[in-house]
XYZ file of C-alpha atoms in Angstrom:
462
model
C 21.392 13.604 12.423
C 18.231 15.721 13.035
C 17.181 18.149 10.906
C 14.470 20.728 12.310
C 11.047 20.958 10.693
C 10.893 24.276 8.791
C 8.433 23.709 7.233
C 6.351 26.254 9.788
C 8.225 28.365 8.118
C 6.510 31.509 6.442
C 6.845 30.025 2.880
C 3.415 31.179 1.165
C 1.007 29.210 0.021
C 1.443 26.747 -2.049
C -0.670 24.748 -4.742
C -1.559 21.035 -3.515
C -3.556 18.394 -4.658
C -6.769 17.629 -3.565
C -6.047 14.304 -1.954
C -4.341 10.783 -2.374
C -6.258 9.955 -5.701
C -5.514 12.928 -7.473
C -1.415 12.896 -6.266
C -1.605 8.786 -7.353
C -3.621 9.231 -10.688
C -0.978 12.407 -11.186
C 2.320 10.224 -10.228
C 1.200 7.213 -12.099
C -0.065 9.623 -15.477
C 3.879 10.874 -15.170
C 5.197 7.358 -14.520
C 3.047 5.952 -17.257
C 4.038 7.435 -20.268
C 6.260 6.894 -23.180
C 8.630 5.091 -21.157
C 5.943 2.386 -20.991
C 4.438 1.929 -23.988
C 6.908 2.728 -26.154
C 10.419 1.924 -24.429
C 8.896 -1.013 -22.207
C 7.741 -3.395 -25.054
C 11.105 -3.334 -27.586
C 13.263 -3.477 -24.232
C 11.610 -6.380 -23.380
C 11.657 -7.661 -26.445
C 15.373 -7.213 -27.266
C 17.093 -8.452 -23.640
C 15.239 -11.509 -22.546
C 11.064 -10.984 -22.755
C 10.529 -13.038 -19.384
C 13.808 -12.708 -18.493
C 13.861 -8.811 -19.071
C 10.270 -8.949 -17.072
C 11.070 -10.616 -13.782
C 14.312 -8.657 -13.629
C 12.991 -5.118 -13.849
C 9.929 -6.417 -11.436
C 12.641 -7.218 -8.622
C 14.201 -3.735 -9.074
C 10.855 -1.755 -9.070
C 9.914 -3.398 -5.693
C 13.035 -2.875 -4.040
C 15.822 0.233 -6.321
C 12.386 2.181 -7.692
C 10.578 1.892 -4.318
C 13.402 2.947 -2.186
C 14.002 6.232 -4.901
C 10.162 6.829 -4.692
C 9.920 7.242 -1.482
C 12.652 9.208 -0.798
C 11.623 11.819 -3.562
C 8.141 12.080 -2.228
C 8.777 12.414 1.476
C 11.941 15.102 1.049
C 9.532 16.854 -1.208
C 6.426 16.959 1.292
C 9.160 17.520 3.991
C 10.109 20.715 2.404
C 7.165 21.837 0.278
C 9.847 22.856 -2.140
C 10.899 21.420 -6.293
C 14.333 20.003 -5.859
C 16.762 23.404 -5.946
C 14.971 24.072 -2.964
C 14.463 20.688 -1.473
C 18.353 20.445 -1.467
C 18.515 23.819 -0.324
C 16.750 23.663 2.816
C 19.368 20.968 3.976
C 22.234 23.500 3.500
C 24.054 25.693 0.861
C 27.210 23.224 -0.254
C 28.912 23.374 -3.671
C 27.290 19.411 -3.021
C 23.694 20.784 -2.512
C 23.085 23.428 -4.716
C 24.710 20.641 -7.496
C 22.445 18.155 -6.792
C 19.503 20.342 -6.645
C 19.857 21.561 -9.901
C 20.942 18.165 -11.569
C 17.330 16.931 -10.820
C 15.866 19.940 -11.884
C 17.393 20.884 -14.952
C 16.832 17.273 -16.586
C 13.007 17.318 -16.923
C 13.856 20.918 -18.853
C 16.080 18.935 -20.861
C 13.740 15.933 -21.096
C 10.473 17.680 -22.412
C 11.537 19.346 -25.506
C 12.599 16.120 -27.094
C 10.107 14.073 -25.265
C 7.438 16.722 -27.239
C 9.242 16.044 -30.611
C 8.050 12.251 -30.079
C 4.784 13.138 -28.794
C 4.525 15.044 -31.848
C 5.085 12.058 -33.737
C 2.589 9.987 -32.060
C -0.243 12.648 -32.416
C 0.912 12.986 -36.558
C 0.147 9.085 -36.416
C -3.468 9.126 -34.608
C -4.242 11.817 -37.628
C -3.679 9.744 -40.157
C -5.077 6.592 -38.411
C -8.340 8.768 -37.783
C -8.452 9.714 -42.116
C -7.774 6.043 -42.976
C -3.872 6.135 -44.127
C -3.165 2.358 -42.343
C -1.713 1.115 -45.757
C 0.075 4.237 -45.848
C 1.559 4.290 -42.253
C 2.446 0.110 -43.080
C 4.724 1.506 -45.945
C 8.824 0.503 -45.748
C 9.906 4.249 -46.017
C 7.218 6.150 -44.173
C 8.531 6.910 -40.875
C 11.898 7.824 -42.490
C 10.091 9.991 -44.562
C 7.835 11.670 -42.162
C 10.709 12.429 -39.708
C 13.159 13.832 -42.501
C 10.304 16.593 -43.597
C 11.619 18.681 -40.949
C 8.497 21.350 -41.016
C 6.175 18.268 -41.058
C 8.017 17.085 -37.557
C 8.200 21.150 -35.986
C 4.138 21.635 -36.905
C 3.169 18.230 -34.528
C 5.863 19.177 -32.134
C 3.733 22.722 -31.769
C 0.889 20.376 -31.629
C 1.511 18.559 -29.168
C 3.033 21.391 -26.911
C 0.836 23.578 -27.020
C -1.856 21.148 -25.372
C 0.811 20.166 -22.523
C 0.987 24.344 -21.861
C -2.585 24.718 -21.590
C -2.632 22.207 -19.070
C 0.014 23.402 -17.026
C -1.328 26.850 -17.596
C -4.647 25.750 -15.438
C -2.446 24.745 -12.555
C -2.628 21.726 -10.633
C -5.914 21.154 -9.465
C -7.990 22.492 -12.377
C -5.045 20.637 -15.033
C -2.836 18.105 -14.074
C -5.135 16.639 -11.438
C -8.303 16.813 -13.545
C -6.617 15.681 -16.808
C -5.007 12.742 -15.031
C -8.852 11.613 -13.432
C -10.023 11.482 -16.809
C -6.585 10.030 -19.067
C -5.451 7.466 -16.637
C -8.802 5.424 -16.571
C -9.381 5.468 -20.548
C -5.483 4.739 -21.024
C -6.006 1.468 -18.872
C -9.860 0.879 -20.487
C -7.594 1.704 -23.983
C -4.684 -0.800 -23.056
C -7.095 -3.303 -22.138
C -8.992 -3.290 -25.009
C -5.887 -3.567 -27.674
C -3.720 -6.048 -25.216
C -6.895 -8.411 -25.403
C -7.052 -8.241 -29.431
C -3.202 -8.527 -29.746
C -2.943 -11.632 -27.832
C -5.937 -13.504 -29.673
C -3.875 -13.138 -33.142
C -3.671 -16.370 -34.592
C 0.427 -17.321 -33.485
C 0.148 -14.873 -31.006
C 0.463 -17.418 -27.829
C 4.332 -18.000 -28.634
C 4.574 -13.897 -28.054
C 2.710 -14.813 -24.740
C 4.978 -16.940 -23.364
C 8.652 -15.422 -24.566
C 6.991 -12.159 -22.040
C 5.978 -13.533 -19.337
C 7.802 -16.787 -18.739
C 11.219 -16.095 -18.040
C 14.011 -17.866 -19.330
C 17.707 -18.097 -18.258
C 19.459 -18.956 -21.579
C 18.260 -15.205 -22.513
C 19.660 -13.703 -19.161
C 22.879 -11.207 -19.870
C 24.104 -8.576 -18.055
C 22.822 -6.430 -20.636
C 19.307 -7.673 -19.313
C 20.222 -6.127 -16.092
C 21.431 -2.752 -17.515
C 18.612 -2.646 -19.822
C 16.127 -2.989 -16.621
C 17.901 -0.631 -14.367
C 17.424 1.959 -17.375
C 13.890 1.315 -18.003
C 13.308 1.585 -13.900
C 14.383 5.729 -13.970
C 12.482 6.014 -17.392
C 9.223 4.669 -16.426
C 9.047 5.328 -12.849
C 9.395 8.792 -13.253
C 12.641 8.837 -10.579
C 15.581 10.685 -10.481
C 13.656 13.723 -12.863
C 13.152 16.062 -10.226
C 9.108 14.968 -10.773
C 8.194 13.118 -7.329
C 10.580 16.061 -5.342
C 7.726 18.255 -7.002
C 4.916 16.559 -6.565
C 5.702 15.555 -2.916
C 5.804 18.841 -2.498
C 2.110 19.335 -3.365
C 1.438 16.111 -0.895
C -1.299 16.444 2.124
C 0.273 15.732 5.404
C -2.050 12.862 5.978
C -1.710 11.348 2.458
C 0.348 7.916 3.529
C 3.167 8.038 0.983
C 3.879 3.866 1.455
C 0.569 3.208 0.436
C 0.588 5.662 -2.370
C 4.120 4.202 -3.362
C 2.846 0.870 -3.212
C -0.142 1.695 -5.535
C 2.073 4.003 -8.038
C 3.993 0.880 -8.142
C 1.322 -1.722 -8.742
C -0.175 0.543 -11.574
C 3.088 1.796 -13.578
C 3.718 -2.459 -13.470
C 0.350 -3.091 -14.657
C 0.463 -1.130 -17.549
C 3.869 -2.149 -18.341
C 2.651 -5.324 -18.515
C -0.202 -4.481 -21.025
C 2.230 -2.868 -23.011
C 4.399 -5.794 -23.095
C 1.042 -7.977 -24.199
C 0.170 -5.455 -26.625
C 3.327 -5.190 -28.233
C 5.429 -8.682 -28.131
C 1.967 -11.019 -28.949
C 1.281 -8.730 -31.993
C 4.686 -9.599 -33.061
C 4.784 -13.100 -32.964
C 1.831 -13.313 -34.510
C 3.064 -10.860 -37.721
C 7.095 -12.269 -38.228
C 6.697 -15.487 -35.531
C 9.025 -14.173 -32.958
C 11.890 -13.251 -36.143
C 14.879 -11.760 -34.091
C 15.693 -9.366 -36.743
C 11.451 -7.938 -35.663
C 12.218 -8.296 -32.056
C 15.516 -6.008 -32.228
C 13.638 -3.408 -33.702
C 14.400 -1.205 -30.771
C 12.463 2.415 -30.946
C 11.026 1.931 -34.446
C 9.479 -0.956 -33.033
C 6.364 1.444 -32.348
C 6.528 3.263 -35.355
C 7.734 1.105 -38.065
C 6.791 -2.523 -36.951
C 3.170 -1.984 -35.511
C 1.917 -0.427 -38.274
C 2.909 -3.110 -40.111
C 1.296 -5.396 -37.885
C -2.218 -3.419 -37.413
C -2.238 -3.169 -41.343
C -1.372 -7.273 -41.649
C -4.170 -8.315 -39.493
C -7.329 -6.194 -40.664
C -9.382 -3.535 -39.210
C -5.956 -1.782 -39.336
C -7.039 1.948 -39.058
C -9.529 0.786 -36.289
C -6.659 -0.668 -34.052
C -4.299 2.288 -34.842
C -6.635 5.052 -34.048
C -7.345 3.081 -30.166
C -3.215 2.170 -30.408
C -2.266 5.923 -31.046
C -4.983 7.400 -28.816
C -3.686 5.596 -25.752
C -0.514 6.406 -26.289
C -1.054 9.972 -26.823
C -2.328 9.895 -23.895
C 0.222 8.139 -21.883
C 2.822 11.038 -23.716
C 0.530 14.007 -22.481
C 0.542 12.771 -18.891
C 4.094 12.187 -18.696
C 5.105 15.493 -20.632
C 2.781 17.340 -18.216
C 4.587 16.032 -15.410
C 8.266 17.074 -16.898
C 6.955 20.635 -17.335
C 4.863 20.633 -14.211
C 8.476 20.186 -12.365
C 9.991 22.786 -14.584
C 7.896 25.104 -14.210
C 7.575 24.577 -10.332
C 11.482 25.750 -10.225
C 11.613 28.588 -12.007
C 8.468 29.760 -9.871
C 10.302 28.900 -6.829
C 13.588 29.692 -7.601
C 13.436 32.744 -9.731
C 10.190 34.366 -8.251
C 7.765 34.022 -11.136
C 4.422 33.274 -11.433
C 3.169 30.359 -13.019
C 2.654 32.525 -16.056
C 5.893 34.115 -16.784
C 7.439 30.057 -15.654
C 5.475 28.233 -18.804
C 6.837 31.866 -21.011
C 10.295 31.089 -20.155
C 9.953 27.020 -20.808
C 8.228 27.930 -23.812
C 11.317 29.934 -24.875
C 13.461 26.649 -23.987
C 11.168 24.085 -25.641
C 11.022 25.919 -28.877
C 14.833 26.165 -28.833
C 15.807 21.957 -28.139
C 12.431 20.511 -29.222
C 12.649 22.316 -32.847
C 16.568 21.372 -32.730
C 15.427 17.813 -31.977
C 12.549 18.182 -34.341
C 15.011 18.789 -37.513
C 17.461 16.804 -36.593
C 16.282 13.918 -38.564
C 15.737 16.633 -41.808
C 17.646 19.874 -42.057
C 20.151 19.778 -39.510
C 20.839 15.900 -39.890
C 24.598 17.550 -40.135
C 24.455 18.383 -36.804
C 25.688 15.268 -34.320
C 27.139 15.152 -30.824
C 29.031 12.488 -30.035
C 27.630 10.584 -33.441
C 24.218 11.062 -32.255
C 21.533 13.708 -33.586
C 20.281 16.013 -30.533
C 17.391 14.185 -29.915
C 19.535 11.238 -29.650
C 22.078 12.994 -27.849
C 19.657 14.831 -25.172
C 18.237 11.296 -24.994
C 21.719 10.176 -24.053
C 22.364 12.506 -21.805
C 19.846 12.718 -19.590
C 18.653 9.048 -18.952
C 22.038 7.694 -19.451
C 24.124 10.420 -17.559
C 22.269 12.828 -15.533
C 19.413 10.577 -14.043
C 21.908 7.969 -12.579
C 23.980 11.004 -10.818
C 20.386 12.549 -9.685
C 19.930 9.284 -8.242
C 23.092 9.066 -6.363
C 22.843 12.165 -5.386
C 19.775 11.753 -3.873
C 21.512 8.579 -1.630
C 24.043 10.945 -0.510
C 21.006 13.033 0.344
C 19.386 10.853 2.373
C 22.452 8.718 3.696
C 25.008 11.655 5.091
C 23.475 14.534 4.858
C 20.128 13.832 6.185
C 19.830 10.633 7.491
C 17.720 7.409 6.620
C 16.373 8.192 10.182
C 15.003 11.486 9.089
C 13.184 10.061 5.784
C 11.665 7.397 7.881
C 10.603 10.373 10.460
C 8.173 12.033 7.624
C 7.035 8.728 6.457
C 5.884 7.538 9.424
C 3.950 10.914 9.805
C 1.226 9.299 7.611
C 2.353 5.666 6.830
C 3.641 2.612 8.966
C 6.166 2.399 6.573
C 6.367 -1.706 6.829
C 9.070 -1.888 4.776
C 11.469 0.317 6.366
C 14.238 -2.397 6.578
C 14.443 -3.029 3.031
C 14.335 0.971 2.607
C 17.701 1.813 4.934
C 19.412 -1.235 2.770
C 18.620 -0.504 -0.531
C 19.645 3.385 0.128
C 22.923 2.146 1.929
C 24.287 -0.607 -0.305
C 21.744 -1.408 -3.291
C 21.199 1.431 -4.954
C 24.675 3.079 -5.125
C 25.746 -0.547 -6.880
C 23.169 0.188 -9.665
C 23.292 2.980 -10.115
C 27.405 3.237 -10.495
C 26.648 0.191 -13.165
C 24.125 1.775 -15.274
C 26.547 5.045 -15.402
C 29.385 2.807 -16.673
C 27.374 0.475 -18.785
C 26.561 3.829 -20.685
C 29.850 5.386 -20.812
C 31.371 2.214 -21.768
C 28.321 1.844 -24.944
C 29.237 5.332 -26.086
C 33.030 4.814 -26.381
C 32.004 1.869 -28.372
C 33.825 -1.036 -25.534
C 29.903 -2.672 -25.532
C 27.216 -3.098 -27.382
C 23.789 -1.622 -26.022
């Protein structure tokens, strides 16, 4: 099926970045974010370390790429955030559904994403005054996160900085933040990855990461990976639609793909050898450490940094990095937001970031206290952070992402994806594209969305 080029269209001018280093350092700050240094490293940890590794590696280079590419080139197709993007293909109960799907999760996302952000920026402030003993404590994180106007003051914090980013608009913010974060995040990773993996013990940690083995392979492994892949890859948010849309005509999206790729894996991997080593080397690989899950970050580390000296030194780098790997992402999820209601609802960039400020305030501060004051309030047994958590990764992303196949499968055509590609890129890997989109990805993707469903009814264990 051929769909004609409208993009000739009359459609105003629109913001765009200045070339293929500021849309990659932009894409990879988004797909680089908490997803990867916080969520990467306990994943890893808890289904498999090697295992968990080599699994989510095979599905970035063939599920991720395949999503990536369709985002970006359907974005830079229509020069339009996803309500739009889906919009310019027709006006279906089936396309004005998907649209808004992908672009009503990063609105979801940020608030709560914020809320942790907040948390990491309340860490790196009492890393910078010395508190490592403090931090190290059995009952501090519980503590801090219960003191519900403790949690809403970093929150504000840390929003406020994403907003006067976004504010600046995407040359003068998210570009230029990105050209200056994304080189000290990797200098930052670096630099604590190398000292966590020269702890005395730390080898052991070494090996359970990188070297796979298949006595710790479950299908939870799998589930666990396919999760990880929307998290950190920054598909299935609405994000690339939005960012393709910003795309050069003679940017070549396969090679930008490729190096998104090879970066959001790199740091991944640092992540994975700043975390897991560190571990070892503190409890010796205990599984009771290594299931840890989320407090992993926030509870475990500190431990860690405090047990093997020049704790507040190794925080303050820790934290810093991080914050910065939470800025770039959050950035991203408002960027996108923002982009729709400017599109969609004819504001300026001005009166978007009012209105997302009005929606922030409202979920981030109910995800902010819902650890403290409103610990009575719980969906499904979760808190709303949990729950919004839940709901968007777990639910909404996978039926973005199918969506997004039906997209580019029967509505538009692999053909026509390929088309705009090949505009700017050989596209060398076009065979492995048209199969994944056909046959791969709808598998996954209908497995994570049961794997989930089937966790929150309580018929598996996640």
């Amino acid at each position: 099926m051929s769909i004609p080029d409208k993009k000739k269209e009359k459609q105003g001018k629109r913001a765009s970045f200045s070339g293929s280093l500021g849309y990659i350092l932009a894409v990879a700050g988004s797909a680089v974010g908490l997803g990867n240094i916080w969520r990467f490293p306990y994943l890893a940890a808890k289904y498999g370390g090697g295992m968990f590794l080599l699994t989510y590696l095979v599905l970035v280079v063939t599920f991720g790429y395949a999503l990536i590419v369709s985002e970006t080139a359907i974005g830079r197709k229509t020069r339009k955030s996803p309500v739009g993007a889906y919009r310019f293909f027709g006006t279906s109960g089936f396309m004005k559904a998907g649209g808004w799907i992908n672009a009503v999760i990063p609105m979801l996302i940020v608030p709560y994403y914020s809320v942790i952000g907040g948390w990491v920026t309340k860490y790196l402030f009492e890393y910078i005054k010395g508190n490592s003993s403090s931090l190290a404590g059995d009952g501090y994180f519980g503590s801090f996160i219960s003191d519900s106007a403790n949690v809403e003051l970093w929150f504000l914090v840390f929003a406020v900085i994403v907003f006067a980013v976004i504010l600046a608009g995407v040359k003068n913010g998210i570009e230029r933040i990105s050209k200056v974060m994304m080189p000290l995040l990797v200098v930052l990773a670096v630099v604590v990855a190398v000292y966590s993996v020269t702890r005395p013990g730390a080898l052991e940690g070494v090996k359970y990461f990188l070297i796979p083995n298949f006595k710790n392979f479950s299908v939870m492994t799998v589930v666990a990976a396919m999760g990880q892949m929307f998290y950190s890859l920054s598909i299935a948010m609405g994000i690339l639609y939005t960012y393709g849309s910003y795309l050069k005509e003679d940017v070549d999206i396969e090679k930008t793909t490729r190096q998104v790729e090879i970066f959001d894996t790199a740091i991944a991997l640092l992540a994975g050898l700043m975390v897991i080593p560190a571990v070892f080397a503190f409890s010796g690989g205990a599984p009771e450490t290594l299931n840890a899950g989320p407090s992993l970050m926030f509870i475990t580390l500190p431990k860690v940094f405090d047990s093997m000296g020049f704790g507040n030194a190794v925080g303050v780098v820790f934290f810093l990095m991080v914050l910065f790997a939470a800025l770039t992402s959050a950035i991203s999820l408002m960027e996108t937001s923002v982009s729709t209601l400017t599109d969609e609802l004819g504001f300026d960039r001005r009166k978007g970031c009012i209105l997302m400020a009005a929606v922030m305030l409202v979920f981030g501060s109910a995800s902010a206290m819902g650890f403290g004051v409103w610990d009575f309030v719980t969906i499904l047994g979760m808190s709303v952070l949990d729950f919004l958590d839940f709901l968007t990764n777990s639910v909404m992303m996978p039926v973005a992402a199918f969506a997004t196949c039906i997209l580019v499968v029967r509505v538009m055509g692999c053909s026509e994806v390929a088309k705009e590609v090949r505009r700017s890129s050989a596209f060398k890997r076009e065979k492995l594209y048209r199969f994944v989109m056909r046959y791969l990805a709808p598998v996954c993707i209908a497995v994570i969305l049961l794997s989930s469903i089937a966790s929150v009814m309580g018929w598996i264990q996640m």
